[in-house]
Structure formats: structure tokens, C-alpha cells
């Protein structure tokens, strides 16, 4: 069996030990005589799975007791609507920072339900930096302030959070959740599609402060109301059972094999440094993001020559470094180095890039 080094931005690499464990348990989950794929979501055995997924997430992320954890579907993209429908109900205003395509989509959806304001944008330079924020420009009575914490396509990250005072900070953390410790208490809502750093596709995790639940607009569909899911332990309807099980295995791996988010952060920082240090001294490749706003998870880079970029992507794939083609809006390359990418994968990629540089400069 051959396994490649998968640098996909999402769905993305999963820890090999997790995949092996899932394979071992595929036909008979812990003596139940059934696959997790087959069991009723209302059964005792499944209850154990979803409860431990939640308690592991709470433990690993240090989620305070006054926050609900919801296991939903519809992707992070559904949250672009669910957030305004549930939160934009007091002043009917919200602030957005435009740092890329996902943030733009969130803003556009928000603008359908109330007064969405753009407080800053980095569109002028293809989202290659995080705009400086001046709290004097924030809407004082906004119902929330929305950011995309890590910008998957452009490879930027907020290294400091906006000072929003009493306005709840809402963050899309799809591509950075579980990559390092995060102070949940600084946020009103965190949401993430699981397919980047947590599980296969199909699960959306929402972490929401309890006082923000229960104020949805009257037009809100039952399935789009946080209250529905909070009141029913994410079991109002059939949850994405198997993906929640996979998230549980990933969280066990994070806790037991890695040793938690502080340790995960050290590993991720080391991996990112290997790649950024190489890019910074390379005469062929260069990173596209200003150094102070670089992401730990998504590393876009270019040669400056589209043909050479294409040649690199092709030769890399032939050498088993796959999914390195950059997003169509940026071009070039992007290496997504999520939690499950081993350090060895990044070391080998850098060695491959060195060799390519020698041959093509
Ligand atoms: C991938 C991604 C999305 C879209 O997620 P879906 O689950 O496909 O809806 C949104 N925001 C960010 C930051 C992402 O990386």
C-alpha cells in the first residue's frame, strides 16, 4: 500500500493511526456487532460516541461551561446565514472584516439579513495581509463582529484579535480549529467545517455562548435556529454520525498521542518554520503573504512564472506530494500543513523544492 503526502486544503489529510483505528472498528464497533455507520443515533452505544466527542472537544479546547457545543451539518457556509439569523436581532447591525473569499461570502450573506458593515478589507493586495483595525471605526451597537481567523485560500491569520468590547466576536475557524490553543472566552461564536483539521467532510462544529442562543429572527427555519440544536443535544434530527465518530478518534489522537493543543502548536510552528525559512532564502520560490500575518496551516507560494509553477505541481505530484496547486484566485502553489501532516512530510517537501530549485534556476 502506498500513502502520498497530501497537502490538500480540504477535505484533507487525517492521522494515519486514526484511519487504522476506524478500519479496525469498521465491521464491529467495540463488540456491538455493528459498524458506526449502521447504528441508530438514538442507541446507547452511539450516545457514548457523541458524548465523548463533545467532552473531548471541551477538554482539548478548554471550552467554558457557559458555551454550547453543537454538531451540525451544512458546512461553514451555512453558518454564514445562521449567524445573522440568530444574532442580528437587536440593533440589526454587524461588522465584518474582509480578509478573503470566505469572509466575503460571510459578509454577503449577513447583508441579506441586516446592516452588514465592512470595517476593513485587504482586497487591494489580493488578501495577502490582515488589515490593521481601528476600534474607533467599529459599530458600537453591532450585534456581532465577524472575522475569518485563518484565511485558508490566502494563507493569512489574525495573530491578535480585534478589541470589540461588549460586541460578541464571531469567528470562522474552519482551517485553524485545534491547530493551537485558543481562548474560547474571547468569542461569542466559533464555527468550523470539520473537513480541514478535525474529521472528514459532513460535520460543522459550532461553539456558542449560551446567552446568544434564543434570539433568532421569526423567519429562521427550525433547522437554522441554534436553540433547536442546543435544546436537543445536536439530535433534533439525525446528526452526521460517522463523521462525529471520526472527530472523536481525531480528538483522542490529539489528546493521547500528541499531548494536547500546546504540544500541537509546537509541532505546527516547527513545520511552518521549515517551510517559511526555506521560502525566505529561496531564489526561485517566494511566499505570497507578509511575514507578520502568515498562517500556521496554509502556506501559499509562487515562482513568479506560471509555467514553472505548473511544472512544479506536476513533478511534485509524480513524487507523491499531492494537491499542491494553489487556489484558482491566487495561482501558484499552496501547501496546507494541517495537524495530521507529519513533520517528515514537510521536510521531504522542502528537500524536493531545493532540488527543483537547483534544476530550474
Ligand atoms: C473551507 C472553508 C469554508 C467552507 O466550508 P464548507 O464546510 O465547505 O462550507 C469556510 N470558511 C473557511 C475559513 C474555510 O476554510
mmCIF file of C-alpha atoms and ligand atoms in Angstrom:
data_model
loop_
_atom_site.group_PDB
_atom_site.id
_atom_site.type_symbol
_atom_site.label_atom_id
_atom_site.label_comp_id
_atom_site.label_asym_id
_atom_site.label_seq_id
_atom_site.Cartn_x
_atom_site.Cartn_y
_atom_site.Cartn_z
ATOM 1 C CA UNK A 1 0.000 0.000 0.000
ATOM 2 C CA UNK A 2 1.236 3.472 -0.899
ATOM 3 C CA UNK A 3 0.271 6.650 1.002
ATOM 4 C CA UNK A 4 1.106 10.031 -0.511
ATOM 5 C CA UNK A 5 1.875 13.295 1.284
ATOM 6 C CA UNK A 6 -1.451 15.092 0.900
ATOM 7 C CA UNK A 7 -1.258 18.890 1.102
ATOM 8 C CA UNK A 8 -4.932 19.424 0.241
ATOM 9 C CA UNK A 9 -6.682 22.463 1.747
ATOM 10 C CA UNK A 10 -9.769 20.373 2.469
ATOM 11 C CA UNK A 11 -11.008 17.714 2.682
ATOM 12 C CA UNK A 12 -7.547 16.958 3.909
ATOM 13 C CA UNK A 13 -5.116 14.546 5.461
ATOM 14 C CA UNK A 14 -6.157 12.584 8.573
ATOM 15 C CA UNK A 15 -3.797 10.950 11.078
ATOM 16 C CA UNK A 16 -2.871 7.506 9.802
ATOM 17 C CA UNK A 17 -3.398 5.925 13.220
ATOM 18 C CA UNK A 18 -6.955 7.291 13.233
ATOM 19 C CA UNK A 19 -7.688 5.763 9.843
ATOM 20 C CA UNK A 20 -6.286 2.430 11.029
ATOM 21 C CA UNK A 21 -8.407 2.517 14.164
ATOM 22 C CA UNK A 22 -11.514 3.314 12.097
ATOM 23 C CA UNK A 23 -10.645 0.410 9.799
ATOM 24 C CA UNK A 24 -10.245 -1.937 12.773
ATOM 25 C CA UNK A 25 -13.609 -0.900 14.164
ATOM 26 C CA UNK A 26 -15.385 -0.764 10.811
ATOM 27 C CA UNK A 27 -17.370 -4.011 10.988
ATOM 28 C CA UNK A 28 -17.802 -4.309 14.731
ATOM 29 C CA UNK A 29 -17.650 -1.195 16.883
ATOM 30 C CA UNK A 30 -16.452 -2.298 20.324
ATOM 31 C CA UNK A 31 -18.421 -5.529 20.463
ATOM 32 C CA UNK A 32 -21.699 -4.006 19.286
ATOM 33 C CA UNK A 33 -21.663 -6.227 16.207
ATOM 34 C CA UNK A 34 -22.349 -3.183 14.031
ATOM 35 C CA UNK A 35 -20.466 -0.534 12.155
ATOM 36 C CA UNK A 36 -20.870 3.006 13.473
ATOM 37 C CA UNK A 37 -22.268 3.722 10.001
ATOM 38 C CA UNK A 38 -25.165 1.379 10.666
ATOM 39 C CA UNK A 39 -26.244 2.114 14.199
ATOM 40 C CA UNK A 40 -29.194 4.183 15.365
ATOM 41 C CA UNK A 41 -28.204 7.628 16.515
ATOM 42 C CA UNK A 42 -30.598 7.087 19.441
ATOM 43 C CA UNK A 43 -28.854 3.915 20.640
ATOM 44 C CA UNK A 44 -26.896 3.738 23.914
ATOM 45 C CA UNK A 45 -23.723 2.840 22.086
ATOM 46 C CA UNK A 46 -23.963 5.863 19.765
ATOM 47 C CA UNK A 47 -24.836 8.119 22.689
ATOM 48 C CA UNK A 48 -21.461 7.118 24.143
ATOM 49 C CA UNK A 49 -19.722 8.177 20.941
ATOM 50 C CA UNK A 50 -21.318 11.620 20.580
ATOM 51 C CA UNK A 51 -20.970 12.349 24.298
ATOM 52 C CA UNK A 52 -17.298 11.508 24.304
ATOM 53 C CA UNK A 53 -16.719 13.548 21.115
ATOM 54 C CA UNK A 54 -18.211 16.553 22.888
ATOM 55 C CA UNK A 55 -16.405 16.028 26.179
ATOM 56 C CA UNK A 56 -13.072 15.510 24.388
ATOM 57 C CA UNK A 57 -13.572 18.713 22.388
ATOM 58 C CA UNK A 58 -14.424 20.588 25.590
ATOM 59 C CA UNK A 59 -11.366 19.193 27.329
ATOM 60 C CA UNK A 60 -8.884 19.661 24.474
ATOM 61 C CA UNK A 61 -10.043 23.223 23.675
ATOM 62 C CA UNK A 62 -10.816 24.227 27.273
ATOM 63 C CA UNK A 63 -14.364 25.287 26.390
ATOM 64 C CA UNK A 64 -16.038 27.086 29.331
ATOM 65 C CA UNK A 65 -19.267 25.648 30.792
ATOM 66 C CA UNK A 66 -21.365 28.591 29.592
ATOM 67 C CA UNK A 67 -20.783 27.591 25.972
ATOM 68 C CA UNK A 68 -22.763 25.015 23.994
ATOM 69 C CA UNK A 69 -21.089 22.689 21.527
ATOM 70 C CA UNK A 70 -23.318 21.907 18.543
ATOM 71 C CA UNK A 71 -22.678 19.207 15.942
ATOM 72 C CA UNK A 72 -24.435 20.383 12.785
ATOM 73 C CA UNK A 73 -24.388 19.916 9.014
ATOM 74 C CA UNK A 74 -24.410 22.345 6.097
ATOM 75 C CA UNK A 75 -20.740 23.304 6.307
ATOM 76 C CA UNK A 76 -19.196 26.543 7.467
ATOM 77 C CA UNK A 77 -21.100 28.064 4.530
ATOM 78 C CA UNK A 78 -24.429 27.541 6.307
ATOM 79 C CA UNK A 79 -23.068 29.418 9.300
ATOM 80 C CA UNK A 80 -22.690 32.489 7.084
ATOM 81 C CA UNK A 81 -26.525 32.663 7.236
ATOM 82 C CA UNK A 82 -27.128 31.018 10.579
ATOM 83 C CA UNK A 83 -25.023 33.581 12.450
ATOM 84 C CA UNK A 84 -27.022 36.627 11.251
ATOM 85 C CA UNK A 85 -30.390 34.859 11.516
ATOM 86 C CA UNK A 86 -29.688 34.076 15.161
ATOM 87 C CA UNK A 87 -27.648 37.073 16.272
ATOM 88 C CA UNK A 88 -28.528 40.090 14.110
ATOM 89 C CA UNK A 89 -31.717 40.744 16.025
ATOM 90 C CA UNK A 90 -31.065 43.575 18.475
ATOM 91 C CA UNK A 91 -29.656 46.566 16.535
ATOM 92 C CA UNK A 92 -29.775 44.611 13.270
ATOM 93 C CA UNK A 93 -26.149 45.614 12.575
ATOM 94 C CA UNK A 94 -22.939 43.656 12.312
ATOM 95 C CA UNK A 95 -19.307 44.405 11.442
ATOM 96 C CA UNK A 96 -17.230 42.299 9.065
ATOM 97 C CA UNK A 97 -13.517 42.269 8.220
ATOM 98 C CA UNK A 98 -12.920 41.218 4.617
ATOM 99 C CA UNK A 99 -9.799 39.062 4.515
ATOM 100 C CA UNK A 100 -10.621 36.705 1.678
ATOM 101 C CA UNK A 101 -13.280 34.757 -0.152
ATOM 102 C CA UNK A 102 -14.817 33.070 2.868
ATOM 103 C CA UNK A 103 -15.029 36.343 4.796
ATOM 104 C CA UNK A 104 -16.606 37.959 1.722
ATOM 105 C CA UNK A 105 -19.200 35.206 1.453
ATOM 106 C CA UNK A 106 -19.991 35.559 5.146
ATOM 107 C CA UNK A 107 -20.429 39.316 4.702
ATOM 108 C CA UNK A 108 -22.674 38.957 1.657
ATOM 109 C CA UNK A 109 -24.912 36.533 3.490
ATOM 110 C CA UNK A 110 -25.008 38.786 6.546
ATOM 111 C CA UNK A 111 -26.029 41.733 4.336
ATOM 112 C CA UNK A 112 -29.196 39.820 3.360
ATOM 113 C CA UNK A 113 -30.498 39.913 6.935
ATOM 114 C CA UNK A 114 -29.484 43.309 8.268
ATOM 115 C CA UNK A 115 -26.976 46.125 8.078
ATOM 116 C CA UNK A 116 -23.616 44.483 7.481
ATOM 117 C CA UNK A 117 -20.688 46.932 7.606
ATOM 118 C CA UNK A 118 -17.232 46.371 6.194
ATOM 119 C CA UNK A 119 -14.810 47.788 8.762
ATOM 120 C CA UNK A 120 -11.665 46.861 6.820
ATOM 121 C CA UNK A 121 -10.533 44.856 3.813
ATOM 122 C CA UNK A 122 -7.276 43.572 2.331
ATOM 123 C CA UNK A 123 -8.735 43.057 -1.130
ATOM 124 C CA UNK A 124 -6.442 45.754 -2.582
ATOM 125 C CA UNK A 125 -3.461 43.377 -2.358
ATOM 126 C CA UNK A 126 -5.156 40.037 -3.090
ATOM 127 C CA UNK A 127 -5.747 39.447 0.630
ATOM 128 C CA UNK A 128 -2.009 38.971 1.257
ATOM 129 C CA UNK A 129 -2.183 40.667 4.660
ATOM 130 C CA UNK A 130 -4.534 41.235 7.607
ATOM 131 C CA UNK A 131 -5.763 44.852 7.649
ATOM 132 C CA UNK A 132 -4.930 46.987 10.670
ATOM 133 C CA UNK A 133 -8.078 47.592 12.690
ATOM 134 C CA UNK A 134 -9.069 50.770 14.466
ATOM 135 C CA UNK A 135 -11.728 50.153 17.147
ATOM 136 C CA UNK A 136 -12.942 53.755 16.612
ATOM 137 C CA UNK A 137 -14.344 52.569 13.262
ATOM 138 C CA UNK A 138 -16.306 49.671 14.779
ATOM 139 C CA UNK A 139 -20.103 49.904 15.130
ATOM 140 C CA UNK A 140 -20.617 50.361 18.902
ATOM 141 C CA UNK A 141 -24.064 48.725 18.986
ATOM 142 C CA UNK A 142 -23.346 45.943 16.486
ATOM 143 C CA UNK A 143 -24.930 42.582 17.299
ATOM 144 C CA UNK A 144 -21.623 40.897 16.486
ATOM 145 C CA UNK A 145 -18.216 41.416 14.874
ATOM 146 C CA UNK A 146 -17.232 38.758 12.318
ATOM 147 C CA UNK A 147 -13.748 37.624 11.319
ATOM 148 C CA UNK A 148 -12.307 34.654 9.471
ATOM 149 C CA UNK A 149 -9.489 33.769 11.869
ATOM 150 C CA UNK A 150 -7.374 31.805 9.378
ATOM 151 C CA UNK A 151 -7.773 32.502 5.680
ATOM 152 C CA UNK A 152 -7.408 29.129 4.014
ATOM 153 C CA UNK A 153 -7.052 30.364 0.439
ATOM 154 C CA UNK A 154 -4.662 33.269 1.029
ATOM 155 C CA UNK A 155 -2.640 31.894 3.939
ATOM 156 C CA UNK A 156 -3.136 34.705 6.431
ATOM 157 C CA UNK A 157 -4.111 34.584 10.080
ATOM 158 C CA UNK A 158 -5.154 37.082 12.743
ATOM 159 C CA UNK A 159 -2.287 36.933 15.253
ATOM 160 C CA UNK A 160 -4.109 39.380 17.516
ATOM 161 C CA UNK A 161 -7.860 39.570 17.971
ATOM 162 C CA UNK A 162 -9.869 42.758 17.418
ATOM 163 C CA UNK A 163 -10.834 44.598 20.606
ATOM 164 C CA UNK A 164 -14.607 44.511 20.263
ATOM 165 C CA UNK A 165 -15.550 45.333 23.855
ATOM 166 C CA UNK A 166 -19.066 44.073 24.587
ATOM 167 C CA UNK A 167 -19.802 43.227 20.958
ATOM 168 C CA UNK A 168 -19.578 39.421 20.579
ATOM 169 C CA UNK A 169 -16.694 38.321 18.374
ATOM 170 C CA UNK A 170 -17.761 35.646 15.858
ATOM 171 C CA UNK A 171 -15.040 33.697 14.064
ATOM 172 C CA UNK A 172 -14.873 31.227 11.225
ATOM 173 C CA UNK A 173 -12.163 28.846 12.442
ATOM 174 C CA UNK A 174 -12.630 26.156 9.794
ATOM 175 C CA UNK A 175 -8.965 25.899 8.874
ATOM 176 C CA UNK A 176 -7.304 26.576 12.226
ATOM 177 C CA UNK A 177 -9.501 24.886 14.832
ATOM 178 C CA UNK A 178 -7.395 22.543 17.009
ATOM 179 C CA UNK A 179 -4.116 23.793 15.495
ATOM 180 C CA UNK A 180 -3.130 25.673 18.670
ATOM 181 C CA UNK A 181 -4.756 26.741 21.953
ATOM 182 C CA UNK A 182 -7.486 29.365 21.642
ATOM 183 C CA UNK A 183 -9.152 31.382 24.396
ATOM 184 C CA UNK A 184 -12.788 30.491 23.709
ATOM 185 C CA UNK A 185 -13.998 33.013 26.288
ATOM 186 C CA UNK A 186 -12.928 35.842 23.956
ATOM 187 C CA UNK A 187 -15.580 34.775 21.423
ATOM 188 C CA UNK A 188 -19.360 34.750 21.196
ATOM 189 C CA UNK A 189 -19.397 32.111 18.466
ATOM 190 C CA UNK A 190 -16.750 29.912 16.865
ATOM 191 C CA UNK A 191 -17.676 27.767 13.903
ATOM 192 C CA UNK A 192 -15.824 25.337 11.668
ATOM 193 C CA UNK A 193 -16.395 22.906 8.871
ATOM 194 C CA UNK A 194 -14.672 19.773 10.169
ATOM 195 C CA UNK A 195 -13.024 18.688 6.915
ATOM 196 C CA UNK A 196 -9.871 20.770 7.305
ATOM 197 C CA UNK A 197 -8.422 19.858 10.651
ATOM 198 C CA UNK A 198 -10.883 17.716 12.554
ATOM 199 C CA UNK A 199 -12.625 14.955 10.614
ATOM 200 C CA UNK A 200 -13.876 14.039 7.154
ATOM 201 C CA UNK A 201 -16.468 16.300 5.482
ATOM 202 C CA UNK A 202 -20.065 16.370 6.716
ATOM 203 C CA UNK A 203 -19.781 17.881 10.190
ATOM 204 C CA UNK A 204 -19.917 21.531 11.217
ATOM 205 C CA UNK A 205 -18.967 22.376 14.781
ATOM 206 C CA UNK A 206 -20.438 25.452 16.459
ATOM 207 C CA UNK A 207 -19.242 26.660 19.858
ATOM 208 C CA UNK A 208 -21.619 29.338 21.122
ATOM 209 C CA UNK A 209 -22.009 31.333 24.329
ATOM 210 C CA UNK A 210 -25.338 30.364 25.866
ATOM 211 C CA UNK A 211 -26.729 33.891 26.160
ATOM 212 C CA UNK A 212 -26.527 34.263 22.370
ATOM 213 C CA UNK A 213 -28.995 31.415 21.879
ATOM 214 C CA UNK A 214 -32.750 32.047 21.782
ATOM 215 C CA UNK A 215 -32.949 35.361 19.901
ATOM 216 C CA UNK A 216 -33.402 34.129 16.335
ATOM 217 C CA UNK A 217 -35.447 36.024 13.746
ATOM 218 C CA UNK A 218 -39.011 34.772 13.309
ATOM 219 C CA UNK A 219 -38.253 33.737 9.731
ATOM 220 C CA UNK A 220 -35.450 31.419 10.868
ATOM 221 C CA UNK A 221 -36.069 27.846 9.717
ATOM 222 C CA UNK A 222 -36.235 25.420 12.641
ATOM 223 C CA UNK A 223 -33.065 23.695 11.434
ATOM 224 C CA UNK A 224 -31.225 27.047 11.291
ATOM 225 C CA UNK A 225 -32.080 28.029 14.845
ATOM 226 C CA UNK A 226 -29.255 27.353 17.321
ATOM 227 C CA UNK A 227 -31.882 26.853 20.013
ATOM 228 C CA UNK A 228 -33.255 23.797 18.202
ATOM 229 C CA UNK A 229 -29.918 22.037 18.350
ATOM 230 C CA UNK A 230 -28.931 23.292 21.801
ATOM 231 C CA UNK A 231 -32.217 22.015 23.265
ATOM 232 C CA UNK A 232 -31.844 18.615 21.645
ATOM 233 C CA UNK A 233 -28.173 17.806 22.232
ATOM 234 C CA UNK A 234 -27.486 18.062 18.468
ATOM 235 C CA UNK A 235 -30.052 15.270 17.982
ATOM 236 C CA UNK A 236 -33.096 17.186 16.725
ATOM 237 C CA UNK A 237 -32.595 15.219 13.551
ATOM 238 C CA UNK A 238 -30.072 12.597 12.511
ATOM 239 C CA UNK A 239 -26.594 14.027 13.099
ATOM 240 C CA UNK A 240 -23.638 13.186 10.801
ATOM 241 C CA UNK A 241 -23.000 10.099 12.936
ATOM 242 C CA UNK A 242 -19.913 8.665 11.306
ATOM 243 C CA UNK A 243 -18.115 11.991 10.955
ATOM 244 C CA UNK A 244 -18.725 12.725 14.644
ATOM 245 C CA UNK A 245 -17.191 9.318 15.423
ATOM 246 C CA UNK A 246 -14.159 10.229 13.284
ATOM 247 C CA UNK A 247 -13.862 13.563 15.109
ATOM 248 C CA UNK A 248 -13.849 11.615 18.371
ATOM 249 C CA UNK A 249 -10.939 9.478 17.123
ATOM 250 C CA UNK A 250 -9.034 12.580 15.981
ATOM 251 C CA UNK A 251 -9.597 14.215 19.380
ATOM 252 C CA UNK A 252 -8.355 11.066 21.154
ATOM 253 C CA UNK A 253 -5.255 11.205 18.958
ATOM 254 C CA UNK A 254 -4.752 14.882 19.787
ATOM 255 C CA UNK A 255 -5.125 14.272 23.497
ATOM 256 C CA UNK A 256 -3.273 10.974 23.912
ATOM 257 C CA UNK A 257 -0.721 10.775 21.086
ATOM 258 C CA UNK A 258 0.092 14.469 20.630
ATOM 259 C CA UNK A 259 -0.494 15.605 24.229
ATOM 260 C CA UNK A 260 -2.932 18.461 23.657
ATOM 261 C CA UNK A 261 -3.015 21.777 21.845
ATOM 262 C CA UNK A 262 0.127 23.289 23.408
ATOM 263 C CA UNK A 263 2.113 20.364 22.015
ATOM 264 C CA UNK A 264 0.234 20.513 18.711
ATOM 265 C CA UNK A 265 1.140 24.178 18.418
ATOM 266 C CA UNK A 266 4.860 23.440 18.887
ATOM 267 C CA UNK A 267 4.751 20.796 16.171
ATOM 268 C CA UNK A 268 2.792 23.070 13.825
ATOM 269 C CA UNK A 269 5.123 26.020 14.428
ATOM 270 C CA UNK A 270 8.118 23.854 13.673
ATOM 271 C CA UNK A 271 6.553 22.553 10.447
ATOM 272 C CA UNK A 272 5.570 26.051 9.296
ATOM 273 C CA UNK A 273 9.051 27.401 10.119
ATOM 274 C CA UNK A 274 10.713 24.729 7.993
ATOM 275 C CA UNK A 275 8.693 25.849 5.006
ATOM 276 C CA UNK A 276 8.784 29.619 5.594
ATOM 277 C CA UNK A 277 12.531 29.611 6.318
ATOM 278 C CA UNK A 278 13.109 27.802 3.058
ATOM 279 C CA UNK A 279 10.876 30.229 1.136
ATOM 280 C CA UNK A 280 12.599 33.253 2.687
ATOM 281 C CA UNK A 281 16.052 32.231 1.440
ATOM 282 C CA UNK A 282 14.992 30.657 -1.864
ATOM 283 C CA UNK A 283 15.971 32.373 -5.109
ATOM 284 C CA UNK A 284 13.173 30.632 -7.009
ATOM 285 C CA UNK A 285 10.188 30.336 -4.679
ATOM 286 C CA UNK A 286 8.600 33.030 -2.586
ATOM 287 C CA UNK A 287 5.758 33.208 -0.105
ATOM 288 C CA UNK A 288 2.849 35.485 -1.046
ATOM 289 C CA UNK A 289 1.934 36.700 2.462
ATOM 290 C CA UNK A 290 3.558 39.442 4.548
ATOM 291 C CA UNK A 291 5.628 37.697 7.244
ATOM 292 C CA UNK A 292 3.731 39.115 10.229
ATOM 293 C CA UNK A 293 0.357 37.708 9.120
ATOM 294 C CA UNK A 294 1.395 34.247 7.976
ATOM 295 C CA UNK A 295 -0.817 31.257 8.650
ATOM 296 C CA UNK A 296 0.415 28.181 10.506
ATOM 297 C CA UNK A 297 -1.793 25.948 8.384
ATOM 298 C CA UNK A 298 -1.899 27.180 4.773
ATOM 299 C CA UNK A 299 1.273 28.292 3.008
ATOM 300 C CA UNK A 300 0.845 29.790 -0.475
ATOM 301 C CA UNK A 301 3.927 30.349 -2.630
ATOM 302 C CA UNK A 302 4.882 31.119 -6.217
ATOM 303 C CA UNK A 303 7.873 31.065 -8.526
ATOM 304 C CA UNK A 304 6.693 34.154 -10.398
ATOM 305 C CA UNK A 305 6.396 32.141 -13.608
ATOM 306 C CA UNK A 306 3.136 30.317 -14.297
ATOM 307 C CA UNK A 307 4.714 27.669 -16.484
ATOM 308 C CA UNK A 308 7.292 26.891 -13.849
ATOM 309 C CA UNK A 309 4.522 26.720 -11.221
ATOM 310 C CA UNK A 310 2.676 24.173 -13.333
ATOM 311 C CA UNK A 311 5.861 22.178 -13.861
ATOM 312 C CA UNK A 312 6.494 22.163 -10.119
ATOM 313 C CA UNK A 313 2.973 20.972 -9.281
ATOM 314 C CA UNK A 314 3.239 18.204 -11.859
ATOM 315 C CA UNK A 315 6.672 16.979 -10.787
ATOM 316 C CA UNK A 316 5.717 17.195 -7.115
ATOM 317 C CA UNK A 317 2.651 15.015 -7.737
ATOM 318 C CA UNK A 318 4.804 12.485 -9.566
ATOM 319 C CA UNK A 319 6.992 12.378 -6.435
ATOM 320 C CA UNK A 320 3.880 11.797 -4.220
ATOM 321 C CA UNK A 321 3.460 15.360 -2.908
ATOM 322 C CA UNK A 322 -0.142 15.894 -3.965
ATOM 323 C CA UNK A 323 -2.715 18.711 -4.011
ATOM 324 C CA UNK A 324 -0.115 21.490 -4.059
ATOM 325 C CA UNK A 325 -1.832 23.574 -6.743
ATOM 326 C CA UNK A 326 -2.838 26.971 -5.377
ATOM 327 C CA UNK A 327 -6.425 28.201 -5.297
ATOM 328 C CA UNK A 328 -7.554 29.449 -8.700
ATOM 329 C CA UNK A 329 -7.842 33.017 -7.370
ATOM 330 C CA UNK A 330 -4.182 33.177 -6.270
ATOM 331 C CA UNK A 331 -2.443 30.796 -8.665
ATOM 332 C CA UNK A 332 0.916 29.277 -7.823
ATOM 333 C CA UNK A 333 1.089 26.698 -5.080
ATOM 334 C CA UNK A 334 -0.317 26.192 -1.614
ATOM 335 C CA UNK A 335 0.833 23.657 0.955
ATOM 336 C CA UNK A 336 -1.779 23.029 3.613
ATOM 337 C CA UNK A 337 0.065 21.597 6.578
ATOM 338 C CA UNK A 338 -2.743 20.693 8.942
ATOM 339 C CA UNK A 339 -2.277 18.836 12.233
ATOM 340 C CA UNK A 340 -2.144 15.417 10.584
ATOM 341 C CA UNK A 341 0.704 16.311 8.199
ATOM 342 C CA UNK A 342 3.784 14.740 9.776
ATOM 343 C CA UNK A 343 6.938 16.875 10.155
ATOM 344 C CA UNK A 344 8.646 14.384 7.876
ATOM 345 C CA UNK A 345 6.206 15.308 5.081
ATOM 346 C CA UNK A 346 7.237 18.974 5.287
ATOM 347 C CA UNK A 347 10.953 18.109 5.496
ATOM 348 C CA UNK A 348 10.662 15.976 2.386
ATOM 349 C CA UNK A 349 8.696 18.663 0.554
ATOM 350 C CA UNK A 350 11.388 21.237 1.362
ATOM 351 C CA UNK A 351 14.097 18.846 0.124
ATOM 352 C CA UNK A 352 12.095 18.342 -3.071
ATOM 353 C CA UNK A 353 11.756 22.112 -3.519
ATOM 354 C CA UNK A 354 15.528 22.558 -3.021
ATOM 355 C CA UNK A 355 16.196 20.012 -5.706
ATOM 356 C CA UNK A 356 13.655 21.612 -8.059
ATOM 357 C CA UNK A 357 15.274 24.982 -7.489
ATOM 358 C CA UNK A 358 18.742 23.603 -8.417
ATOM 359 C CA UNK A 359 17.360 22.105 -11.606
ATOM 360 C CA UNK A 360 15.288 25.093 -12.694
ATOM 361 C CA UNK A 361 17.054 28.267 -11.643
HETATM 362 C C1 LIG B 1 -13.390 25.543 3.717
HETATM 363 C C2 LIG B 1 -13.807 26.785 4.381
HETATM 364 C C3 LIG B 1 -15.147 27.220 4.369
HETATM 365 C C4 LIG B 1 -16.235 26.477 3.641
HETATM 366 O O1 LIG B 1 -16.563 25.353 4.357
HETATM 367 P P1 LIG B 1 -17.769 24.395 3.903
HETATM 368 O O2 LIG B 1 -17.768 23.429 5.038
HETATM 369 O O3 LIG B 1 -17.357 23.811 2.595
HETATM 370 O O4 LIG B 1 -18.984 25.198 3.807
HETATM 371 C C5 LIG B 1 -15.461 28.367 5.059
HETATM 372 N N1 LIG B 1 -14.529 29.073 5.713
HETATM 373 C C6 LIG B 1 -13.245 28.688 5.743
HETATM 374 C C7 LIG B 1 -12.259 29.505 6.505
HETATM 375 C C8 LIG B 1 -12.843 27.535 5.079
HETATM 376 O O5 LIG B 1 -11.557 27.156 5.113
#
